[in-house]
PDB file of C-alpha atoms in Angstrom:
ATOM      1  CA  MET D  99     -74.508-143.334  23.188  1.00 53.00           C
ATOM      2  CA  THR D 100     -73.429-141.664  26.405  1.00 80.00           C
ATOM      3  CA  GLY D 101     -71.085-143.185  28.934  1.00 91.00           C
ATOM      4  CA  PRO D 102     -71.505-143.563  32.680  1.00 96.00           C
ATOM      5  CA  ARG D 103     -72.430-140.398  34.529  1.00 96.00           C
ATOM      6  CA  GLY D 104     -71.788-138.863  37.912  1.00 97.00           C
ATOM      7  CA  PHE D 105     -69.628-136.149  39.452  1.00 97.00           C
ATOM      8  CA  PHE D 106     -67.667-138.716  41.488  1.00 97.00           C
ATOM      9  CA  VAL D 107     -67.325-142.477  41.642  1.00 97.00           C
ATOM     10  CA  PRO D 108     -69.145-144.746  41.149  1.00 97.00           C
ATOM     11  CA  LYS D 109     -70.204-143.546  37.712  1.00 97.00           C
ATOM     12  CA  THR D 110     -73.346-145.251  36.418  1.00 97.00           C
ATOM     13  CA  ALA D 111     -75.868-144.981  33.620  1.00 95.00           C
ATOM     14  CA  SER D 112     -77.971-142.465  35.581  1.00 95.00           C
ATOM     15  CA  GLY D 113     -75.333-140.989  37.884  1.00 95.00           C
ATOM     16  CA  ALA D 114     -77.592-141.510  40.915  1.00 95.00           C
ATOM     17  CA  SER D 115     -75.028-143.700  42.678  1.00 97.00           C
ATOM     18  CA  SER D 116     -72.271-141.056  42.687  1.00 97.00           C
ATOM     19  CA  LEU D 117     -70.916-140.717  46.219  1.00 97.00           C
ATOM     20  CA  ILE D 118     -71.224-136.925  46.001  1.00 98.00           C
ATOM     21  CA  PRO D 119     -73.189-134.625  43.693  1.00 97.00           C
ATOM     22  CA  SER D 120     -71.649-131.776  41.739  1.00 97.00           C
ATOM     23  CA  PRO D 121     -71.187-128.437  43.550  1.00 98.00           C
ATOM     24  CA  PRO D 122     -72.417-126.094  44.839  1.00 98.00           C
ATOM     25  CA  TRP D 123     -72.541-127.686  48.290  1.00 98.00           C
ATOM     26  CA  LEU D 124     -74.524-125.974  51.026  1.00 98.00           C
ATOM     27  CA  TYR D 125     -73.815-126.334  54.739  1.00 98.00           C
ATOM     28  CA  SER D 126     -75.561-125.394  58.001  1.00 98.00           C
ATOM     29  CA  GLY D 127     -73.594-126.090  61.142  1.00 98.00           C
ATOM     30  CA  ASP D 128     -72.717-125.513  64.781  1.00 98.00           C
ATOM     31  CA  LEU D 129     -68.997-124.846  65.315  1.00 98.00           C
ATOM     32  CA  LEU D 130     -66.961-125.135  68.502  1.00 98.00           C
ATOM     33  CA  THR D 131     -63.482-123.653  68.031  1.00 98.00           C
ATOM     34  CA  VAL D 132     -60.561-123.856  70.432  1.00 98.00           C
ATOM     35  CA  GLU D 133     -57.516-121.720  69.565  1.00 99.00           C
ATOM     36  CA  TYR D 134     -54.136-122.200  71.192  1.00 98.00           C
ATOM     37  CA  ARG D 135     -50.405-121.879  70.549  1.00 98.00           C
ATOM     38  CA  THR D 136     -48.035-124.757  69.952  1.00 99.00           C
ATOM     39  CA  ASP D 137     -44.369-125.059  69.005  1.00 98.00           C
ATOM     40  CA  PRO D 138     -44.065-123.208  65.647  1.00 98.00           C
ATOM     41  CA  ALA D 139     -41.650-125.923  64.482  1.00 98.00           C
ATOM     42  CA  ARG D 140     -44.505-128.471  64.749  1.00 98.00           C
ATOM     43  CA  VAL D 141     -46.579-126.301  62.410  1.00 98.00           C
ATOM     44  CA  ARG D 142     -43.657-125.804  60.043  1.00 98.00           C
ATOM     45  CA  GLU D 143     -43.146-129.544  59.597  1.00 98.00           C
ATOM     46  CA  LEU D 144     -46.684-129.835  58.202  1.00 98.00           C
ATOM     47  CA  LEU D 145     -46.207-127.189  55.482  1.00 98.00           C
ATOM     48  CA  PRO D 146     -44.924-128.560  52.155  1.00 98.00           C
ATOM     49  CA  GLU D 147     -43.157-126.295  49.709  1.00 96.00           C
ATOM     50  CA  PRO D 148     -43.867-123.637  48.554  1.00 97.00           C
ATOM     51  CA  LEU D 149     -45.830-122.806  51.714  1.00 98.00           C
ATOM     52  CA  GLU D 150     -44.111-120.958  54.556  1.00 98.00           C
ATOM     53  CA  PRO D 151     -45.169-120.312  58.155  1.00 98.00           C
ATOM     54  CA  ALA D 152     -47.365-117.289  58.785  1.00 98.00           C
ATOM     55  CA  ALA D 153     -45.354-114.161  59.516  1.00 96.00           C
ATOM     56  CA  GLU D 154     -47.268-113.428  62.727  1.00 97.00           C
ATOM     57  CA  ASP D 155     -48.078-115.965  65.436  1.00 98.00           C
ATOM     58  CA  PRO D 156     -46.817-118.965  63.407  1.00 98.00           C
ATOM     59  CA  GLY D 157     -47.604-121.427  66.201  1.00 98.00           C
ATOM     60  CA  ALA D 158     -51.335-120.625  66.362  1.00 99.00           C
ATOM     61  CA  VAL D 159     -53.696-123.604  65.954  1.00 99.00           C
ATOM     62  CA  ALA D 160     -57.488-123.897  65.799  1.00 99.00           C
ATOM     63  CA  LEU D 161     -59.075-127.227  66.719  1.00 99.00           C
ATOM     64  CA  ILE D 162     -62.657-127.137  65.487  1.00 99.00           C
ATOM     65  CA  TRP D 163     -65.650-129.414  66.054  1.00 99.00           C
ATOM     66  CA  ALA D 164     -68.548-129.075  63.608  1.00 98.00           C
ATOM     67  CA  ASP D 165     -72.034-130.608  63.554  1.00 98.00           C
ATOM     68  CA  TRP D 166     -73.242-130.247  59.950  1.00 98.00           C
ATOM     69  CA  GLN D 167     -76.270-130.602  57.732  1.00 98.00           C
ATOM     70  CA  SER D 168     -75.263-130.351  54.073  1.00 98.00           C
ATOM     71  CA  CYS D 169     -76.801-130.729  50.655  1.00 98.00           C
ATOM     72  CA  ALA D 170     -76.477-129.956  46.955  1.00 98.00           C
ATOM     73  CA  ALA D 171     -78.372-127.159  45.248  1.00 97.00           C
ATOM     74  CA  GLY D 172     -81.634-129.130  45.064  1.00 97.00           C
ATOM     75  CA  GLU D 173     -81.583-129.649  48.867  1.00 98.00           C
ATOM     76  CA  ALA D 174     -83.046-133.174  48.544  1.00 97.00           C
ATOM     77  CA  GLU D 175     -80.585-134.497  51.142  1.00 98.00           C
ATOM     78  CA  LEU D 176     -82.218-132.426  53.888  1.00 98.00           C
ATOM     79  CA  LEU D 177     -85.314-134.647  53.632  1.00 98.00           C
ATOM     80  CA  ASP D 178     -83.160-137.792  53.665  1.00 98.00           C
ATOM     81  CA  PRO D 179     -81.037-136.933  56.728  1.00 98.00           C
ATOM     82  CA  VAL D 180     -78.687-139.907  56.477  1.00 98.00           C
ATOM     83  CA  ARG D 181     -77.290-138.186  53.373  1.00 98.00           C
ATOM     84  CA  SER D 182     -76.994-134.732  54.936  1.00 98.00           C
ATOM     85  CA  GLN D 183     -75.972-135.037  58.573  1.00 98.00           C
ATOM     86  CA  TYR D 184     -72.383-135.607  59.639  1.00 98.00           C
ATOM     87  CA  LYS D 185     -69.821-134.429  62.155  1.00 98.00           C
ATOM     88  CA  GLU D 186     -66.163-133.554  61.836  1.00 98.00           C
ATOM     89  CA  ALA D 187     -63.209-132.334  63.869  1.00 99.00           C
ATOM     90  CA  PHE D 188     -60.234-130.653  62.264  1.00 99.00           C
ATOM     91  CA  ALA D 189     -56.994-128.848  63.058  1.00 99.00           C
ATOM     92  CA  VAL D 190     -56.226-125.630  61.173  1.00 99.00           C
ATOM     93  CA  VAL D 191     -52.988-123.629  61.078  1.00 99.00           C
ATOM     94  CA  ARG D 192     -51.957-120.574  59.080  1.00 98.00           C
ATOM     95  CA  CYS D 193     -49.342-120.329  56.357  1.00 98.00           C
ATOM     96  CA  SER D 194     -47.987-117.911  53.774  1.00 98.00           C
ATOM     97  CA  TYR D 195     -47.870-118.191  49.983  1.00 98.00           C
ATOM     98  CA  LYS D 196     -46.356-115.391  47.900  1.00 98.00           C
ATOM     99  CA  GLY D 197     -46.813-112.973  50.759  1.00 97.00           C
ATOM    100  CA  ARG D 198     -50.476-113.774  51.401  1.00 98.00           C
ATOM    101  CA  THR D 199     -51.729-115.441  54.579  1.00 98.00           C
ATOM    102  CA  TYR D 200     -53.837-118.585  54.200  1.00 98.00           C
ATOM    103  CA  SER D 201     -55.473-121.067  56.537  1.00 98.00           C
ATOM    104  CA  ARG D 202     -54.655-124.754  56.028  1.00 98.00           C
ATOM    105  CA  CYS D 203     -56.337-127.848  57.416  1.00 98.00           C
ATOM    106  CA  VAL D 204     -53.587-130.252  58.485  1.00 98.00           C
ATOM    107  CA  TYR D 205     -55.692-132.950  60.179  1.00 98.00           C
ATOM    108  CA  ILE D 206     -59.397-133.750  59.856  1.00 98.00           C
ATOM    109  CA  TRP D 207     -61.721-136.589  60.842  1.00 99.00           C
ATOM    110  CA  VAL D 208     -65.313-137.119  59.663  1.00 98.00           C
ATOM    111  CA  ASP D 209     -67.935-139.788  60.288  1.00 98.00           C
ATOM    112  CA  LYS D 210     -69.472-140.246  56.813  1.00 98.00           C
ATOM    113  CA  ASP D 211     -68.066-141.539  53.528  1.00 98.00           C
ATOM    114  CA  PHE D 212     -69.537-138.722  51.427  1.00 98.00           C
ATOM    115  CA  ALA D 213     -67.666-136.183  53.564  1.00 98.00           C
ATOM    116  CA  ILE D 214     -64.395-138.009  52.865  1.00 98.00           C
ATOM    117  CA  ALA D 215     -65.122-137.903  49.128  1.00 98.00           C
ATOM    118  CA  ARG D 216     -65.754-134.166  49.230  1.00 98.00           C
ATOM    119  CA  GLY D 217     -62.483-133.760  51.107  1.00 97.00           C
ATOM    120  CA  LEU D 218     -60.564-135.620  48.417  1.00 96.00           C
ATOM    121  CA  HIS D 219     -61.922-133.163  45.860  1.00 98.00           C
ATOM    122  CA  GLN D 220     -61.206-130.088  48.011  1.00 98.00           C
ATOM    123  CA  GLY D 221     -57.765-131.111  49.271  1.00 98.00           C
ATOM    124  CA  TYR D 222     -58.768-131.821  52.877  1.00 98.00           C
ATOM    125  CA  PRO D 223     -56.826-134.779  54.407  1.00 98.00           C
ATOM    126  CA  LYS D 224     -59.963-136.478  55.731  1.00 98.00           C
ATOM    127  CA  LYS D 225     -60.040-139.740  57.680  1.00 98.00           C
ATOM    128  CA  LEU D 226     -62.836-141.603  59.435  1.00 98.00           C
ATOM    129  CA  GLY D 227     -63.357-140.790  63.093  1.00 98.00           C
ATOM    130  CA  SER D 228     -65.877-140.610  65.901  1.00 98.00           C
ATOM    131  CA  ILE D 229     -66.863-137.022  66.703  1.00 98.00           C
ATOM    132  CA  HIS D 230     -69.343-135.728  69.267  1.00 98.00           C
ATOM    133  CA  GLN D 231     -70.253-132.331  70.695  1.00 98.00           C
ATOM    134  CA  THR D 232     -72.910-130.930  72.985  1.00 98.00           C
ATOM    135  CA  ARG D 233     -75.871-129.476  71.082  1.00 98.00           C
ATOM    136  CA  PRO D 234     -77.638-126.329  72.311  1.00 98.00           C
ATOM    137  CA  HIS D 235     -81.393-126.350  72.829  1.00 98.00           C
ATOM    138  CA  PRO D 236     -83.845-123.817  74.284  1.00 97.00           C
ATOM    139  CA  PHE D 237     -85.546-126.371  76.567  1.00 98.00           C
ATOM    140  CA  GLY D 238     -84.503-128.991  79.069  1.00 98.00           C
ATOM    141  CA  PRO D 239     -80.975-129.584  80.335  1.00 98.00           C
ATOM    142  CA  ALA D 240     -79.120-128.740  77.115  1.00 98.00           C
ATOM    143  CA  PRO D 241     -77.121-125.480  77.218  1.00 98.00           C
ATOM    144  CA  ARG D 242     -78.522-122.246  75.840  1.00 98.00           C
ATOM    145  CA  ILE D 243     -76.311-119.816  73.921  1.00 97.00           C
ATOM    146  CA  GLU D 244     -75.577-117.583  76.880  1.00 98.00           C
ATOM    147  CA  ALA D 245     -72.898-116.683  79.393  1.00 98.00           C
ATOM    148  CA  GLY D 246     -71.899-119.673  81.497  1.00 98.00           C
ATOM    149  CA  ALA D 247     -73.119-122.285  79.000  1.00 98.00           C
ATOM    150  CA  ARG D 248     -70.813-125.309  78.819  1.00 98.00           C
ATOM    151  CA  PHE D 249     -70.200-127.529  75.791  1.00 98.00           C
ATOM    152  CA  GLY D 250     -68.232-130.762  75.636  1.00 98.00           C
ATOM    153  CA  ALA D 251     -66.515-132.164  72.550  1.00 99.00           C
ATOM    154  CA  THR D 252     -64.651-135.402  71.858  1.00 99.00           C
ATOM    155  CA  LEU D 253     -62.672-136.874  68.965  1.00 99.00           C
ATOM    156  CA  ALA D 254     -61.598-140.480  68.506  1.00 99.00           C
ATOM    157  CA  ALA D 255     -60.215-142.545  65.629  1.00 98.00           C
ATOM    158  CA  ALA D 256     -59.437-146.250  65.350  1.00 98.00           C
ATOM    159  CA  ASP D 257     -60.857-146.769  68.872  1.00 98.00           C
ATOM    160  CA  ARG D 258     -58.451-144.257  70.436  1.00 98.00           C
ATOM    161  CA  ARG D 259     -59.458-140.906  71.886  1.00 98.00           C
ATOM    162  CA  LEU D 260     -57.428-138.128  70.287  1.00 99.00           C
ATOM    163  CA  ALA D 261     -58.872-134.971  71.841  1.00 99.00           C
ATOM    164  CA  GLN D 262     -61.448-133.727  74.297  1.00 98.00           C
ATOM    165  CA  ALA D 263     -62.537-130.237  75.253  1.00 98.00           C
ATOM    166  CA  VAL D 264     -64.930-128.384  77.504  1.00 98.00           C
ATOM    167  CA  VAL D 265     -65.855-124.871  76.353  1.00 98.00           C
ATOM    168  CA  THR D 266     -67.494-122.369  78.717  1.00 98.00           C
ATOM    169  CA  LEU D 267     -69.071-119.359  77.031  1.00 98.00           C
ATOM    170  CA  ARG D 268     -68.380-115.964  78.548  1.00 98.00           C
ATOM    171  CA  GLU D 269     -69.675-113.187  76.269  1.00 98.00           C
ATOM    172  CA  PRO D 270     -70.554-112.258  72.676  1.00 98.00           C
ATOM    173  CA  ALA D 271     -67.555-111.712  70.399  1.00 98.00           C
ATOM    174  CA  GLU D 272     -66.794-109.845  67.201  1.00 96.00           C
ATOM    175  CA  THR D 273     -65.194-112.833  65.455  1.00 96.00           C
ATOM    176  CA  ASN D 274     -65.009-116.609  65.588  1.00 97.00           C
ATOM    177  CA  GLY D 275     -61.222-116.517  65.971  1.00 98.00           C
ATOM    178  CA  PHE D 276     -58.383-115.675  63.608  1.00 98.00           C
ATOM    179  CA  VAL D 277     -56.694-118.955  62.658  1.00 98.00           C
ATOM    180  CA  ASN D 278     -59.480-120.274  60.413  1.00 98.00           C
ATOM    181  CA  GLY D 279     -60.289-116.823  59.021  1.00 97.00           C
ATOM    182  CA  HIS D 280     -58.501-116.920  55.651  1.00 98.00           C
ATOM    183  CA  PRO D 281     -58.936-118.718  52.314  1.00 98.00           C
ATOM    184  CA  MET D 282     -57.644-122.292  52.505  1.00 98.00           C
ATOM    185  CA  ALA D 283     -54.375-123.312  50.839  1.00 98.00           C
ATOM    186  CA  HIS D 284     -54.611-127.058  50.224  1.00 98.00           C
ATOM    187  CA  HIS D 285     -52.841-129.673  48.126  1.00 98.00           C
ATOM    188  CA  ARG D 286     -54.609-132.189  45.910  1.00 98.00           C
ATOM    189  CA  TRP D 287     -52.371-135.243  45.673  1.00 97.00           C
ATOM    190  CA  LEU D 288     -52.855-138.587  43.914  1.00 97.00           C
ATOM    191  CA  PRO D 289     -50.071-141.172  43.581  1.00 96.00           C
ATOM    192  CA  ALA D 290     -49.338-142.460  40.083  1.00 96.00           C
ATOM    193  CA  ILE D 291     -50.495-145.983  39.292  1.00 97.00           C
ATOM    194  CA  GLU D 292     -46.987-147.082  38.307  1.00 96.00           C
ATOM    195  CA  LYS D 293     -44.826-148.265  41.194  1.00 95.00           C
ATOM    196  CA  ASP D 294     -42.463-145.438  42.232  1.00 93.00           C
ATOM    197  CA  GLY D 295     -44.169-143.228  39.664  1.00 94.00           C
ATOM    198  CA  GLY D 296     -44.457-140.190  41.922  1.00 95.00           C
ATOM    199  CA  LEU D 297     -47.628-138.146  41.852  1.00 96.00           C
ATOM    200  CA  ALA D 298     -50.119-138.244  39.019  1.00 97.00           C
ATOM    201  CA  LEU D 299     -51.885-135.219  40.540  1.00 97.00           C
ATOM    202  CA  ASP D 300     -49.947-132.500  42.388  1.00 98.00           C
ATOM    203  CA  GLU D 301     -51.844-129.230  42.771  1.00 98.00           C
ATOM    204  CA  LEU D 302     -51.755-126.359  45.239  1.00 98.00           C
ATOM    205  CA  ILE D 303     -55.217-124.823  45.293  1.00 98.00           C
ATOM    206  CA  GLU D 304     -57.045-121.964  46.987  1.00 98.00           C
ATOM    207  CA  SER D 305     -60.495-122.678  48.323  1.00 97.00           C
ATOM    208  CA  GLY D 306     -63.091-120.803  50.333  1.00 97.00           C
ATOM    209  CA  ALA D 307     -66.742-120.006  50.810  1.00 97.00           C
ATOM    210  CA  ALA D 308     -68.692-118.698  47.844  1.00 98.00           C
ATOM    211  CA  SER D 309     -71.081-117.179  50.389  1.00 98.00           C
ATOM    212  CA  PHE D 310     -71.330-117.119  54.176  1.00 98.00           C
ATOM    213  CA  GLU D 311     -73.806-116.170  56.867  1.00 98.00           C
ATOM    214  CA  GLY D 312     -73.579-116.667  60.592  1.00 97.00           C
ATOM    215  CA  GLY D 313     -75.122-115.946  63.939  1.00 97.00           C
ATOM    216  CA  GLY D 314     -73.375-113.832  66.512  1.00 97.00           C
ATOM    217  CA  PRO D 315     -70.234-115.586  67.761  1.00 98.00           C
ATOM    218  CA  TRP D 316     -69.578-116.155  71.455  1.00 98.00           C
ATOM    219  CA  THR D 317     -66.194-116.409  73.089  1.00 98.00           C
ATOM    220  CA  GLY D 318     -65.129-118.158  76.241  1.00 98.00           C
ATOM    221  CA  ASP D 319     -62.577-120.435  77.802  1.00 98.00           C
ATOM    222  CA  ALA D 320     -61.618-124.010  77.010  1.00 98.00           C
ATOM    223  CA  GLU D 321     -60.089-126.984  78.748  1.00 98.00           C
ATOM    224  CA  LEU D 322     -58.391-128.956  75.950  1.00 98.00           C
ATOM    225  CA  GLU D 323     -56.538-132.271  76.124  1.00 98.00           C
ATOM    226  CA  LEU D 324     -54.762-134.106  73.293  1.00 99.00           C
ATOM    227  CA  PHE D 325     -53.816-137.788  73.450  1.00 98.00           C
ATOM    228  CA  GLU D 326     -51.260-139.938  71.667  1.00 98.00           C
ATOM    229  CA  ALA D 327     -52.342-142.749  69.350  1.00 98.00           C
ATOM    230  CA  PRO D 328     -50.346-145.252  67.279  1.00 98.00           C
ATOM    231  CA  THR D 329     -51.603-144.041  63.882  1.00 97.00           C
ATOM    232  CA  GLU D 330     -52.406-140.366  64.571  1.00 98.00           C
ATOM    233  CA  GLU D 331     -50.161-137.355  65.204  1.00 98.00           C
ATOM    234  CA  LEU D 332     -52.522-134.640  66.403  1.00 98.00           C
ATOM    235  CA  SER D 333     -50.814-134.687  69.799  1.00 98.00           C
ATOM    236  CA  ARG D 334     -47.629-133.328  68.204  1.00 98.00           C
ATOM    237  CA  LEU D 335     -49.483-130.010  68.039  1.00 98.00           C
ATOM    238  CA  GLU D 336     -49.229-129.870  71.824  1.00 98.00           C
ATOM    239  CA  VAL D 337     -50.998-127.143  73.767  1.00 98.00           C
ATOM    240  CA  ARG D 338     -48.449-124.618  75.001  1.00 98.00           C
ATOM    241  CA  GLU D 339     -50.684-121.605  75.567  1.00 98.00           C
ATOM    242  CA  PRO D 340     -54.475-121.246  75.307  1.00 98.00           C
ATOM    243  CA  ILE D 341     -55.810-118.335  73.259  1.00 98.00           C
ATOM    244  CA  ALA D 342     -59.627-118.489  73.322  1.00 98.00           C
ATOM    245  CA  ALA D 343     -62.650-120.613  72.526  1.00 98.00           C
ATOM    246  CA  TYR D 344     -65.676-119.792  70.386  1.00 98.00           C
ATOM    247  CA  TYR D 345     -69.158-120.994  69.494  1.00 98.00           C
ATOM    248  CA  ARG D 346     -71.017-119.980  66.332  1.00 98.00           C
ATOM    249  CA  GLN D 347     -73.813-121.198  64.068  1.00 98.00           C
ATOM    250  CA  VAL D 348     -73.029-120.712  60.377  1.00 98.00           C
ATOM    251  CA  GLY D 349     -74.299-121.238  56.848  1.00 98.00           C
ATOM    252  CA  VAL D 350     -71.753-121.744  54.054  1.00 98.00           C
ATOM    253  CA  VAL D 351     -71.859-122.356  50.304  1.00 98.00           C
ATOM    254  CA  TRP D 352     -68.843-123.982  48.612  1.00 98.00           C
ATOM    255  CA  ASP D 353     -68.682-123.807  44.816  1.00 98.00           C
ATOM    256  CA  GLY D 354     -65.159-124.602  43.657  1.00 98.00           C
ATOM    257  CA  GLY D 355     -61.643-123.280  44.137  1.00 98.00           C
ATOM    258  CA  ARG D 356     -58.733-121.787  42.218  1.00 98.00           C
ATOM    259  CA  LEU D 357     -55.504-123.397  41.043  1.00 98.00           C
ATOM    260  CA  LEU D 358     -52.377-121.738  42.470  1.00 98.00           C
ATOM    261  CA  GLU D 359     -49.654-124.117  41.231  1.00 98.00           C
ATOM    262  CA  ALA D 360     -49.517-127.450  39.456  1.00 97.00           C
ATOM    263  CA  ARG D 361     -46.626-129.778  38.722  1.00 89.00           C
ATOM    264  CA  GLY D 362     -46.799-132.090  35.731  1.00 68.00           C
ATOM    265  CA  ARG D 363     -45.336-135.566  35.868  1.00 64.00           C
ATOM    266  CA  GLY D 364     -42.469-134.404  33.702  1.00 52.00           C
ATOM    267  CA  ASP D 365     -41.522-131.868  36.381  1.00 57.00           C
ATOM    268  CA  ARG D 366     -40.618-134.522  38.986  1.00 50.00           C
TER     269      ARG D 366
END
């Protein structure tokens, strides 16, 4: 006899109820990125050991809005859009581990449960939120991908607005920014079931795209506002100096990561 199946909970006789399928996971998305500088000390306070601030521009932040369609290798979700479409907004900083520069997601909000489950597996600190961004379209009043096009983006959680931005495209660019341009250094944490038992899972992992393709990025200018909320701390990464804004359409495949460090329960 075989036991319950499924890559993730809930595990059932067939595995069909699993909240997420096994990787690889495929993504198509529209990304709005706003890069700016904040107090480097506010970045440092979000980096657990053994991570250190990036050697150059340690206060750089990227706040990214993404409108995704995603699926597993069979692509069945694309024909059942409620299982493939979701939006997210996330804050990325850079850090250093053993002399190598990494990107790290320090805050992220999504609007679907399956996206939260994937984040738990990948080490992203995902929470539920309300995320919206202007979509481009070649007809009607929607913006085209061209100079002067304007895109709005908003983020809210627990009925409070956390961020809003207006991005105005100026010209084609060579990159989509530099903050979110490295492999990710994330932690996978799970508290022990015993009270005061520390962490049952404590891993530092490296994660990134198994493959990537993208349209030509555009750069421009952004008006960005962050707001305080009783249960969110994004506003601590206050905007001190704008860097640039970007728009790009991308396709990404994620197919696992690599363990960098792990601490056993006997090590705590």
